[in-house]
């Protein structure tokens, strides 16, 4: 083939490719890979006139890409239109597996050999001075024995049969376990001197003459950011939702909740999923592909018989509510280095500001008023789903085929009975948290503030808590309607994107 024909075939390919990506929640400028022919080959490949035409096309392509990038940087919501161009933020920056360590855990829940305990994850945590690592797990409370921490060190190579570096472990069973046999448990470890630890596991004290590391299953040690500006939180707000189970398929309410949180300034929603219905699974996949939702598999039924409630006499099992206390703590530590605030609540609850346009503004104001606070308690308010607003304003035909509750139709709110125990949910600065329960923190470094309900409250659409209240004994609360103009098209778009809305909808602005 003549040389000029070779160049002609080669340069029939596109000359410009835009490679766009986002490793953080905020869009970044995209580097451009520009392919140009060798300068001395242009006359061979084409005449100067033809090259001038192609150079004009090249300039047009470059201009279009520049306009596209300006749209991405100026309007972050445009990500909804092109979700496949954006890679989700990795769930964690785990160290690379150290092959000398032996097996590295590849499941969310890992049985601890020679015990009745389960390990979940490990995090660097030097806030208490004497210790370096916190392991989160679920321990059988009547079988806690002395343990030792076993570390894999990236600067040491283990020969077959050789022990890894060990230190004594401090076991802290959480005080809230509701009387179930298993409870959320922390294990604190100190890294031995000279060890650049990447992974950790536990062994019973004195187990065997020389318990080796090579046949153990290790957890990667997360949150080893090293401090400084590089470890500043990338996200403002993360919502932790624990324990989807029972093939949960309340798609409409779930979509409305996620899109409300997006409008309120939330950057990430984390969900621990034991089982979900087929429609909700499709929706979760769609949100995960976009990067707004992180789904953490939670196969607790493989290891324990979980309770479906919080009272062992009514809902017997090995552990409270599918391990809810463990997942709430795990999520807080998972996002300790990545999120300024973490919201701990259920899937049918929306922590809603009433004096501010979004949660970022509300928390900024609260933090200014309470600079030493690390925990904010938000009062729960029930909106009974048996009562519908009469106008039918938000009874939309497009949503009739979507399973679940339409929260915009429920505007009647119970007044909490504060004479009895009334639950709160939690917004926490994760670096202030040590241990949390469902409705209160167990241990923390900062002050705890109860937020007045006229500033922020939970919108919780569910069955009535005070079932005897009549309609005229309830409050009319239309706060969610303030967001409806933006919320409805977003919900339509999310359902359509997941293939759950049959009618045509327009893209949200």
Short mmCIF file of C-alpha atoms in Angstrom, two decimals:
data_model
loop_
_atom_site.label_atom_id
_atom_site.label_comp_id
_atom_site.label_asym_id
_atom_site.label_seq_id
_atom_site.Cartn_x
_atom_site.Cartn_y
_atom_site.Cartn_z
CA UNK A 1 0.00 0.00 0.00
CA UNK A 2 1.41 3.47 -0.85
CA UNK A 3 2.53 5.46 2.15
CA UNK A 4 -0.03 8.22 1.60
CA UNK A 5 -2.85 5.61 1.58
CA UNK A 6 -1.65 4.31 4.94
CA UNK A 7 -1.94 7.81 6.43
CA UNK A 8 -5.30 8.33 4.77
CA UNK A 9 -6.69 5.20 6.44
CA UNK A 10 -5.12 6.10 9.75
CA UNK A 11 -6.55 9.62 9.92
CA UNK A 12 -10.05 8.62 8.93
CA UNK A 13 -10.47 7.92 12.66
CA UNK A 14 -11.72 10.68 15.01
CA UNK A 15 -9.03 13.12 16.10
CA UNK A 16 -10.36 14.06 19.54
CA UNK A 17 -11.56 12.12 22.52
CA UNK A 18 -12.86 13.67 25.75
CA UNK A 19 -12.16 11.52 28.79
CA UNK A 20 -14.41 12.67 31.62
CA UNK A 21 -14.41 11.31 35.10
CA UNK A 22 -15.20 12.21 38.69
CA UNK A 23 -13.52 10.63 41.69
CA UNK A 24 -15.18 13.04 44.12
CA UNK A 25 -18.71 14.17 44.54
CA UNK A 26 -17.95 17.49 42.83
CA UNK A 27 -17.24 17.45 39.08
CA UNK A 28 -13.71 18.09 37.96
CA UNK A 29 -12.27 19.32 34.71
CA UNK A 30 -11.76 16.50 32.24
CA UNK A 31 -8.36 15.93 30.67
CA UNK A 32 -8.46 15.72 26.90
CA UNK A 33 -6.58 13.17 24.84
CA UNK A 34 -5.80 14.83 21.52
CA UNK A 35 -4.52 12.77 18.60
CA UNK A 36 -2.81 14.71 15.84
CA UNK A 37 -0.88 13.39 12.86
CA UNK A 38 2.89 13.84 12.74
CA UNK A 39 3.60 17.33 11.35
CA UNK A 40 5.67 16.05 8.46
CA UNK A 41 2.99 13.57 7.41
CA UNK A 42 0.17 16.06 6.80
CA UNK A 43 1.16 16.94 3.24
CA UNK A 44 1.48 13.23 2.44
CA UNK A 45 -1.93 12.39 3.86
CA UNK A 46 -3.92 15.18 2.28
CA UNK A 47 -3.63 18.41 0.42
CA UNK A 48 -3.35 21.67 2.32
CA UNK A 49 -6.92 22.59 1.41
CA UNK A 50 -8.28 19.29 2.73
CA UNK A 51 -6.19 19.68 5.91
CA UNK A 52 -7.63 23.18 6.44
CA UNK A 53 -11.15 21.75 6.33
CA UNK A 54 -10.28 19.01 8.78
CA UNK A 55 -8.55 21.51 11.07
CA UNK A 56 -11.81 23.49 11.13
CA UNK A 57 -13.71 20.37 12.14
CA UNK A 58 -11.12 19.71 14.82
CA UNK A 59 -11.62 23.24 16.21
CA UNK A 60 -15.40 22.72 16.21
CA UNK A 61 -15.05 19.46 18.17
CA UNK A 62 -12.75 21.15 20.66
CA UNK A 63 -15.25 23.99 21.14
CA UNK A 64 -18.13 21.55 21.68
CA UNK A 65 -16.15 19.63 24.30
CA UNK A 66 -15.29 22.90 26.07
CA UNK A 67 -18.96 23.89 26.18
CA UNK A 68 -19.84 20.45 27.53
CA UNK A 69 -17.26 20.78 30.30
CA UNK A 70 -18.54 24.25 31.24
CA UNK A 71 -22.03 22.75 31.61
CA UNK A 72 -20.68 19.97 33.83
CA UNK A 73 -18.82 22.40 36.07
CA UNK A 74 -21.64 24.94 36.23
CA UNK A 75 -24.60 22.60 36.63
CA UNK A 76 -23.78 19.51 38.73
CA UNK A 77 -27.34 18.24 38.34
CA UNK A 78 -26.63 17.58 34.68
CA UNK A 79 -25.06 14.36 35.97
CA UNK A 80 -28.61 13.01 36.07
CA UNK A 81 -28.67 13.26 32.30
CA UNK A 82 -25.36 11.49 31.70
CA UNK A 83 -24.84 9.15 34.64
CA UNK A 84 -22.63 6.72 32.74
CA UNK A 85 -19.93 9.36 32.21
CA UNK A 86 -19.33 9.51 35.96
CA UNK A 87 -17.79 6.71 37.93
CA UNK A 88 -19.10 6.31 41.48
CA UNK A 89 -16.77 7.25 44.30
CA UNK A 90 -15.11 4.01 45.44
CA UNK A 91 -16.71 2.79 48.68
CA UNK A 92 -13.37 2.89 50.47
CA UNK A 93 -9.70 3.43 49.82
CA UNK A 94 -8.58 0.05 51.09
CA UNK A 95 -4.88 -0.80 51.05
CA UNK A 96 -3.79 -3.27 48.42
CA UNK A 97 -3.87 -6.86 49.72
CA UNK A 98 -0.58 -7.98 51.23
CA UNK A 99 -0.07 -11.48 49.87
CA UNK A 100 2.15 -12.39 52.81
CA UNK A 101 -0.82 -11.97 55.14
CA UNK A 102 -2.79 -14.92 53.93
CA UNK A 103 -6.47 -14.53 53.05
CA UNK A 104 -8.08 -11.10 52.94
CA UNK A 105 -11.79 -10.88 53.78
CA UNK A 106 -13.93 -10.61 50.66
CA UNK A 107 -17.32 -10.51 52.41
CA UNK A 108 -19.00 -7.86 54.55
CA UNK A 109 -19.30 -10.28 57.51
CA UNK A 110 -16.39 -12.57 58.42
CA UNK A 111 -16.58 -15.34 61.06
CA UNK A 112 -13.71 -15.22 63.55
CA UNK A 113 -12.10 -18.67 63.73
CA UNK A 114 -12.32 -20.63 66.99
CA UNK A 115 -14.97 -18.24 68.41
CA UNK A 116 -18.68 -17.52 68.08
CA UNK A 117 -17.96 -13.96 66.95
CA UNK A 118 -18.27 -12.13 63.64
CA UNK A 119 -16.00 -9.37 62.29
CA UNK A 120 -17.20 -6.64 59.94
CA UNK A 121 -14.50 -4.02 59.34
CA UNK A 122 -11.41 -2.32 60.75
CA UNK A 123 -10.53 1.37 60.84
CA UNK A 124 -7.55 3.45 61.84
CA UNK A 125 -8.59 5.26 65.02
CA UNK A 126 -6.00 7.04 67.16
CA UNK A 127 -8.37 9.35 69.03
CA UNK A 128 -7.99 7.51 72.33
CA UNK A 129 -4.21 7.72 72.49
CA UNK A 130 -3.26 4.19 73.52
CA UNK A 131 -4.79 2.45 70.51
CA UNK A 132 -4.41 2.69 66.75
CA UNK A 133 -7.15 0.49 65.21
CA UNK A 134 -10.83 -0.14 65.95
CA UNK A 135 -12.42 -3.38 64.73
CA UNK A 136 -16.24 -3.43 64.48
CA UNK A 137 -18.00 -6.74 64.91
CA UNK A 138 -20.88 -8.72 66.40
CA UNK A 139 -19.91 -10.80 69.44
CA UNK A 140 -21.74 -13.46 71.38
CA UNK A 141 -22.00 -11.66 74.70
CA UNK A 142 -21.73 -14.72 76.93
CA UNK A 143 -18.63 -16.03 75.12
CA UNK A 144 -16.24 -13.09 75.13
CA UNK A 145 -12.71 -14.30 75.82
CA UNK A 146 -9.29 -12.57 75.86
CA UNK A 147 -8.10 -11.86 72.33
CA UNK A 148 -4.96 -10.68 70.61
CA UNK A 149 -4.71 -8.43 67.58
CA UNK A 150 -2.69 -9.87 64.71
CA UNK A 151 -1.31 -7.41 62.14
CA UNK A 152 0.04 -7.75 58.63
CA UNK A 153 2.88 -5.32 58.07
CA UNK A 154 3.75 -4.12 54.57
CA UNK A 155 7.42 -3.79 55.58
CA UNK A 156 7.73 -7.40 56.79
CA UNK A 157 7.56 -10.68 54.91
CA UNK A 158 6.32 -13.79 56.69
CA UNK A 159 7.82 -17.17 56.08
CA UNK A 160 5.59 -20.25 56.24
CA UNK A 161 4.68 -21.03 59.84
CA UNK A 162 5.91 -17.68 61.13
CA UNK A 163 3.72 -15.59 63.42
CA UNK A 164 2.60 -12.10 62.48
CA UNK A 165 2.93 -9.17 64.87
CA UNK A 166 0.55 -9.48 67.85
CA UNK A 167 -0.64 -7.13 70.57
CA UNK A 168 -3.30 -7.46 73.31
CA UNK A 169 -6.88 -6.53 72.33
CA UNK A 170 -9.40 -4.53 74.34
CA UNK A 171 -12.98 -5.76 73.78
CA UNK A 172 -15.81 -3.24 74.25
CA UNK A 173 -19.32 -4.68 73.98
CA UNK A 174 -21.87 -1.91 73.38
CA UNK A 175 -24.22 -1.28 76.28
CA UNK A 176 -27.29 -1.28 74.00
CA UNK A 177 -28.06 -4.82 72.87
CA UNK A 178 -31.77 -5.06 73.92
CA UNK A 179 -31.18 -8.39 75.62
CA UNK A 180 -30.24 -10.38 72.50
CA UNK A 181 -27.40 -12.93 72.68
CA UNK A 182 -25.27 -11.02 70.15
CA UNK A 183 -24.39 -7.34 70.33
CA UNK A 184 -22.39 -4.71 68.47
CA UNK A 185 -18.81 -4.82 69.70
CA UNK A 186 -15.63 -2.78 69.24
CA UNK A 187 -12.14 -4.21 69.60
CA UNK A 188 -9.30 -1.74 70.10
CA UNK A 189 -5.79 -2.66 68.98
CA UNK A 190 -2.34 -1.14 69.24
CA UNK A 191 0.01 -1.53 66.27
CA UNK A 192 3.38 -2.93 67.35
CA UNK A 193 6.44 -0.76 66.88
CA UNK A 194 8.09 -0.89 63.50
CA UNK A 195 5.03 -2.35 61.76
CA UNK A 196 3.47 -0.54 58.79
CA UNK A 197 0.11 -2.22 59.30
CA UNK A 198 -2.24 -2.74 56.36
CA UNK A 199 -4.47 -5.57 57.66
CA UNK A 200 -5.58 -6.92 61.01
CA UNK A 201 -7.42 -9.88 62.51
CA UNK A 202 -7.97 -11.39 65.97
CA UNK A 203 -6.99 -14.67 67.62
CA UNK A 204 -8.06 -16.06 71.00
CA UNK A 205 -5.41 -15.60 73.69
CA UNK A 206 -3.18 -18.65 73.89
CA UNK A 207 -4.84 -20.48 71.00
CA UNK A 208 -2.36 -23.09 69.84
CA UNK A 209 1.37 -23.13 70.44
CA UNK A 210 2.08 -20.73 67.57
CA UNK A 211 -1.03 -19.43 65.80
CA UNK A 212 0.29 -18.34 62.42
CA UNK A 213 -0.91 -15.51 60.22
CA UNK A 214 -0.87 -17.38 56.95
CA UNK A 215 -4.08 -19.32 57.66
CA UNK A 216 -6.05 -16.35 59.04
CA UNK A 217 -8.58 -14.08 57.33
CA UNK A 218 -7.56 -10.44 57.63
CA UNK A 219 -9.54 -7.21 57.41
CA UNK A 220 -8.07 -4.24 55.53
CA UNK A 221 -7.49 -1.25 57.81
CA UNK A 222 -9.47 1.66 56.37
CA UNK A 223 -9.29 5.43 56.97
CA UNK A 224 -5.51 5.56 56.86
CA UNK A 225 -5.56 8.97 55.24
CA UNK A 226 -2.64 10.31 57.23
CA UNK A 227 -4.34 13.55 58.28
CA UNK A 228 -3.76 17.01 56.88
CA UNK A 229 -5.56 18.77 54.03
CA UNK A 230 -5.64 15.62 51.91
CA UNK A 231 -7.91 13.93 54.46
CA UNK A 232 -10.50 16.72 54.70
CA UNK A 233 -14.06 15.46 54.06
CA UNK A 234 -15.03 15.27 50.41
CA UNK A 235 -18.77 15.21 51.20
CA UNK A 236 -20.95 17.49 53.31
CA UNK A 237 -23.78 15.09 54.16
CA UNK A 238 -24.07 11.31 54.08
CA UNK A 239 -27.23 9.42 55.06
CA UNK A 240 -26.80 5.95 56.59
CA UNK A 241 -29.85 3.72 56.17
CA UNK A 242 -29.56 0.36 57.84
CA UNK A 243 -30.98 -3.00 57.01
CA UNK A 244 -33.27 -3.48 54.07
CA UNK A 245 -34.86 -6.88 54.62
CA UNK A 246 -38.00 -8.90 53.96
CA UNK A 247 -37.89 -8.19 50.20
CA UNK A 248 -38.70 -4.53 50.88
CA UNK A 249 -40.30 -3.03 47.76
CA UNK A 250 -41.70 0.38 48.75
CA UNK A 251 -40.32 1.94 45.56
CA UNK A 252 -42.27 5.21 45.38
CA UNK A 253 -41.60 6.34 48.95
CA UNK A 254 -37.97 5.29 48.65
CA UNK A 255 -37.50 7.29 45.44
CA UNK A 256 -39.20 10.34 46.92
CA UNK A 257 -37.02 10.07 50.01
CA UNK A 258 -33.78 9.86 48.02
CA UNK A 259 -34.71 12.78 45.79
CA UNK A 260 -35.80 14.85 48.81
CA UNK A 261 -32.42 14.22 50.39
CA UNK A 262 -30.72 15.28 47.17
CA UNK A 263 -32.66 18.55 47.24
CA UNK A 264 -31.71 19.00 50.89
CA UNK A 265 -28.01 18.86 50.08
CA UNK A 266 -27.16 15.21 50.76
CA UNK A 267 -24.22 13.90 48.71
CA UNK A 268 -24.40 10.19 49.44
CA UNK A 269 -26.88 7.62 50.78
CA UNK A 270 -25.53 4.32 52.15
CA UNK A 271 -27.85 1.32 52.42
CA UNK A 272 -27.15 -2.04 54.08
CA UNK A 273 -29.13 -4.55 52.04
CA UNK A 274 -30.12 -8.00 53.27
CA UNK A 275 -32.95 -8.42 50.76
CA UNK A 276 -35.08 -6.14 48.63
CA UNK A 277 -37.93 -6.62 46.19
CA UNK A 278 -37.35 -6.86 42.43
CA UNK A 279 -38.46 -3.30 41.65
CA UNK A 280 -36.45 -1.76 44.45
CA UNK A 281 -33.41 -3.79 43.39
CA UNK A 282 -33.64 -2.22 39.92
CA UNK A 283 -33.91 1.23 41.47
CA UNK A 284 -30.94 0.62 43.77
CA UNK A 285 -28.86 -0.52 40.80
CA UNK A 286 -29.75 2.66 38.91
CA UNK A 287 -28.80 4.92 41.82
CA UNK A 288 -25.61 2.93 42.42
CA UNK A 289 -24.57 3.33 38.79
CA UNK A 290 -25.02 7.06 39.16
CA UNK A 291 -22.95 7.10 42.37
CA UNK A 292 -25.53 8.73 44.67
CA UNK A 293 -26.19 5.48 46.56
CA UNK A 294 -23.71 2.98 47.98
CA UNK A 295 -25.24 -0.44 48.59
CA UNK A 296 -23.40 -2.53 51.19
CA UNK A 297 -24.35 -6.24 51.06
CA UNK A 298 -25.49 -7.41 54.49
CA UNK A 299 -26.00 -11.22 54.39
CA UNK A 300 -26.47 -11.58 58.13
CA UNK A 301 -28.85 -14.51 57.71
CA UNK A 302 -25.93 -16.69 56.60
CA UNK A 303 -24.36 -16.41 60.05
CA UNK A 304 -27.13 -15.63 62.58
CA UNK A 305 -30.89 -15.77 63.01
CA UNK A 306 -31.68 -12.06 63.06
CA UNK A 307 -34.67 -10.62 64.88
CA UNK A 308 -37.20 -8.53 62.95
CA UNK A 309 -37.71 -6.22 65.94
CA UNK A 310 -36.17 -4.85 69.11
CA UNK A 311 -37.89 -7.02 71.75
CA UNK A 312 -36.56 -10.59 72.03
CA UNK A 313 -39.78 -11.78 73.70
CA UNK A 314 -41.86 -10.66 70.72
CA UNK A 315 -39.28 -11.10 67.95
CA UNK A 316 -36.84 -13.83 69.00
CA UNK A 317 -33.47 -14.14 67.33
CA UNK A 318 -29.73 -13.86 67.83
CA UNK A 319 -29.37 -10.12 67.31
CA UNK A 320 -31.49 -6.95 67.34
CA UNK A 321 -33.23 -5.91 64.11
CA UNK A 322 -30.92 -7.55 61.56
CA UNK A 323 -27.81 -6.12 63.25
CA UNK A 324 -28.97 -2.50 62.98
CA UNK A 325 -26.68 -1.23 65.73
CA UNK A 326 -23.64 -2.71 64.00
CA UNK A 327 -24.50 -1.21 60.61
CA UNK A 328 -25.10 2.27 62.05
CA UNK A 329 -21.70 2.23 63.73
CA UNK A 330 -19.99 0.70 60.71
CA UNK A 331 -21.42 3.35 58.40
CA UNK A 332 -20.31 6.18 60.69
CA UNK A 333 -16.74 4.90 60.66
CA UNK A 334 -16.87 4.08 56.95
CA UNK A 335 -17.55 7.76 56.23
CA UNK A 336 -15.61 9.25 59.14
CA UNK A 337 -12.87 10.60 56.89
CA UNK A 338 -15.07 11.37 53.91
CA UNK A 339 -18.15 13.19 55.21
CA UNK A 340 -18.55 16.26 57.40
CA UNK A 341 -21.88 15.01 58.81
CA UNK A 342 -23.57 11.62 58.87
CA UNK A 343 -27.35 11.21 59.29
CA UNK A 344 -28.46 8.00 60.99
CA UNK A 345 -32.09 7.18 60.24
CA UNK A 346 -34.50 4.67 58.69
CA UNK A 347 -35.54 4.28 55.08
CA UNK A 348 -38.99 5.86 55.62
CA UNK A 349 -37.70 8.94 57.49
CA UNK A 350 -36.63 12.30 56.09
CA UNK A 351 -34.74 14.68 58.39
CA UNK A 352 -36.28 17.95 57.19
CA UNK A 353 -35.32 21.57 57.97
CA UNK A 354 -38.20 23.94 58.68
CA UNK A 355 -36.38 27.29 58.91
CA UNK A 356 -33.77 26.76 56.20
CA UNK A 357 -33.85 25.76 52.56
CA UNK A 358 -31.60 22.74 53.02
CA UNK A 359 -29.77 20.73 55.65
CA UNK A 360 -26.41 22.30 54.89
CA UNK A 361 -27.73 25.73 55.87
CA UNK A 362 -29.53 24.30 58.90
CA UNK A 363 -26.42 22.53 60.21
CA UNK A 364 -24.23 25.55 59.55
CA UNK A 365 -26.56 27.65 61.70
CA UNK A 366 -26.78 25.01 64.43
CA UNK A 367 -23.01 24.59 64.52
CA UNK A 368 -22.53 28.34 64.89
CA UNK A 369 -24.92 28.35 67.84
CA UNK A 370 -23.29 25.25 69.39
CA UNK A 371 -19.64 25.25 68.32
CA UNK A 372 -18.70 22.37 70.65
CA UNK A 373 -21.54 20.11 69.51
CA UNK A 374 -20.72 16.87 67.73
CA UNK A 375 -24.20 15.31 67.87
CA UNK A 376 -27.61 16.74 66.98
CA UNK A 377 -30.77 14.85 67.98
CA UNK A 378 -33.78 15.31 65.66
CA UNK A 379 -37.29 14.63 66.97
CA UNK A 380 -39.42 12.04 65.20
CA UNK A 381 -42.87 13.13 63.91
CA UNK A 382 -45.35 10.60 62.56
CA UNK A 383 -47.46 11.32 59.46
CA UNK A 384 -50.06 8.49 59.46
CA UNK A 385 -50.42 7.02 56.00
CA UNK A 386 -54.08 6.15 56.64
CA UNK A 387 -55.07 9.84 56.24
CA UNK A 388 -54.97 11.46 52.79
CA UNK A 389 -55.10 15.13 51.93
CA UNK A 390 -58.51 15.79 50.33
CA UNK A 391 -57.64 17.74 47.16
CA UNK A 392 -55.84 14.89 45.38
CA UNK A 393 -53.28 17.42 44.16
CA UNK A 394 -50.44 14.90 44.15
CA UNK A 395 -52.40 11.79 43.24
CA UNK A 396 -50.63 11.29 39.91
CA UNK A 397 -51.72 8.70 37.35
CA UNK A 398 -48.08 8.14 36.36
CA UNK A 399 -47.34 6.76 39.83
CA UNK A 400 -50.33 4.44 40.13
CA UNK A 401 -48.37 1.48 38.80
CA UNK A 402 -45.37 2.09 41.05
CA UNK A 403 -45.43 0.05 44.30
CA UNK A 404 -45.21 2.01 47.53
CA UNK A 405 -46.53 5.02 49.43
CA UNK A 406 -46.85 8.52 47.96
CA UNK A 407 -45.63 10.68 50.85
CA UNK A 408 -46.93 13.91 49.25
CA UNK A 409 -50.49 12.71 49.90
CA UNK A 410 -49.97 12.55 53.67
CA UNK A 411 -49.90 15.95 55.36
CA UNK A 412 -51.48 15.18 58.73
CA UNK A 413 -49.00 14.96 61.59
CA UNK A 414 -49.30 13.53 65.08
CA UNK A 415 -48.19 15.67 68.00
CA UNK A 416 -45.55 13.60 69.85
CA UNK A 417 -46.54 12.36 73.28
CA UNK A 418 -43.56 13.68 75.20
CA UNK A 419 -44.90 12.28 78.48
CA UNK A 420 -43.57 8.88 77.36
CA UNK A 421 -40.26 7.96 75.77
CA UNK A 422 -40.14 9.66 72.39
CA UNK A 423 -37.52 8.61 69.86
CA UNK A 424 -35.00 10.87 68.17
CA UNK A 425 -32.68 10.20 65.28
CA UNK A 426 -29.15 11.45 64.94
CA UNK A 427 -26.98 13.79 62.90
CA UNK A 428 -23.36 13.37 63.93
CA UNK A 429 -19.95 14.70 63.06
CA UNK A 430 -18.45 11.23 62.59
CA UNK A 431 -15.05 12.22 63.98
CA UNK A 432 -16.82 13.01 67.26
CA UNK A 433 -18.49 9.60 67.50
CA UNK A 434 -17.22 6.55 69.37
CA UNK A 435 -20.36 4.39 69.73
CA UNK A 436 -23.96 4.98 68.75
CA UNK A 437 -27.32 3.36 69.36
CA UNK A 438 -30.47 3.90 67.29
CA UNK A 439 -31.95 6.91 69.10
CA UNK A 440 -28.94 8.24 71.02
CA UNK A 441 -25.17 8.11 71.04
CA UNK A 442 -23.51 5.90 73.63
CA UNK A 443 -20.07 7.54 73.60
CA UNK A 444 -18.86 10.67 71.86
CA UNK A 445 -16.32 13.47 72.21
CA UNK A 446 -18.56 16.48 71.52
CA UNK A 447 -21.65 17.96 73.15
CA UNK A 448 -25.10 16.56 72.35
CA UNK A 449 -27.82 19.03 71.31
CA UNK A 450 -31.56 18.38 71.00
CA UNK A 451 -32.75 20.38 67.98
CA UNK A 452 -36.10 22.21 68.42
CA UNK A 453 -38.75 20.73 66.08
CA UNK A 454 -39.53 24.12 64.57
CA UNK A 455 -35.92 24.16 63.30
CA UNK A 456 -35.69 20.57 62.06
CA UNK A 457 -37.81 17.46 62.48
CA UNK A 458 -38.24 14.01 60.98
CA UNK A 459 -41.03 13.56 58.44
CA UNK A 460 -41.95 9.92 59.03
CA UNK A 461 -44.81 8.61 56.88
CA UNK A 462 -45.89 5.24 58.33
CA UNK A 463 -48.69 3.53 60.26
CA UNK A 464 -50.06 5.64 63.12
CA UNK A 465 -48.22 5.63 66.43
CA UNK A 466 -51.23 7.06 68.28
CA UNK A 467 -53.95 5.16 66.49
CA UNK A 468 -56.88 6.67 68.38
CA UNK A 469 -56.26 10.22 67.18
CA UNK A 470 -58.93 11.58 64.84
CA UNK A 471 -58.23 13.81 61.87
CA UNK A 472 -59.11 17.00 63.77
CA UNK A 473 -56.56 16.07 66.45
CA UNK A 474 -53.72 16.07 63.90
CA UNK A 475 -51.66 19.00 62.61
CA UNK A 476 -51.63 19.97 58.94
CA UNK A 477 -47.99 19.99 57.85
CA UNK A 478 -47.30 20.70 54.19
CA UNK A 479 -43.55 21.25 54.46
CA UNK A 480 -42.73 18.70 51.75
CA UNK A 481 -44.98 20.59 49.35
CA UNK A 482 -42.47 23.45 49.44
CA UNK A 483 -40.16 21.19 47.43
CA UNK A 484 -42.78 19.62 45.16
CA UNK A 485 -42.05 21.71 42.07
CA UNK A 486 -38.52 20.32 41.95
CA UNK A 487 -39.23 16.99 43.62
CA UNK A 488 -41.92 15.61 41.29
CA UNK A 489 -39.89 15.81 38.03
CA UNK A 490 -36.87 14.34 39.79
CA UNK A 491 -38.90 11.38 41.03
CA UNK A 492 -40.34 10.89 37.53
CA UNK A 493 -36.88 10.92 36.02
CA UNK A 494 -35.42 8.48 38.56
CA UNK A 495 -38.30 6.03 38.05
CA UNK A 496 -38.08 6.36 34.30
CA UNK A 497 -34.33 5.82 34.30
CA UNK A 498 -34.82 2.58 36.28
CA UNK A 499 -37.52 1.40 33.88
CA UNK A 500 -40.26 1.68 36.52
CA UNK A 501 -42.38 4.45 34.96
CA UNK A 502 -44.27 3.60 31.80
CA UNK A 503 -45.41 7.05 30.69
CA UNK A 504 -43.04 9.49 29.05
CA UNK A 505 -41.54 12.09 31.34
CA UNK A 506 -39.35 15.10 30.75
CA UNK A 507 -35.87 15.48 32.14
CA UNK A 508 -35.72 17.48 35.41
CA UNK A 509 -34.26 20.94 35.12
#
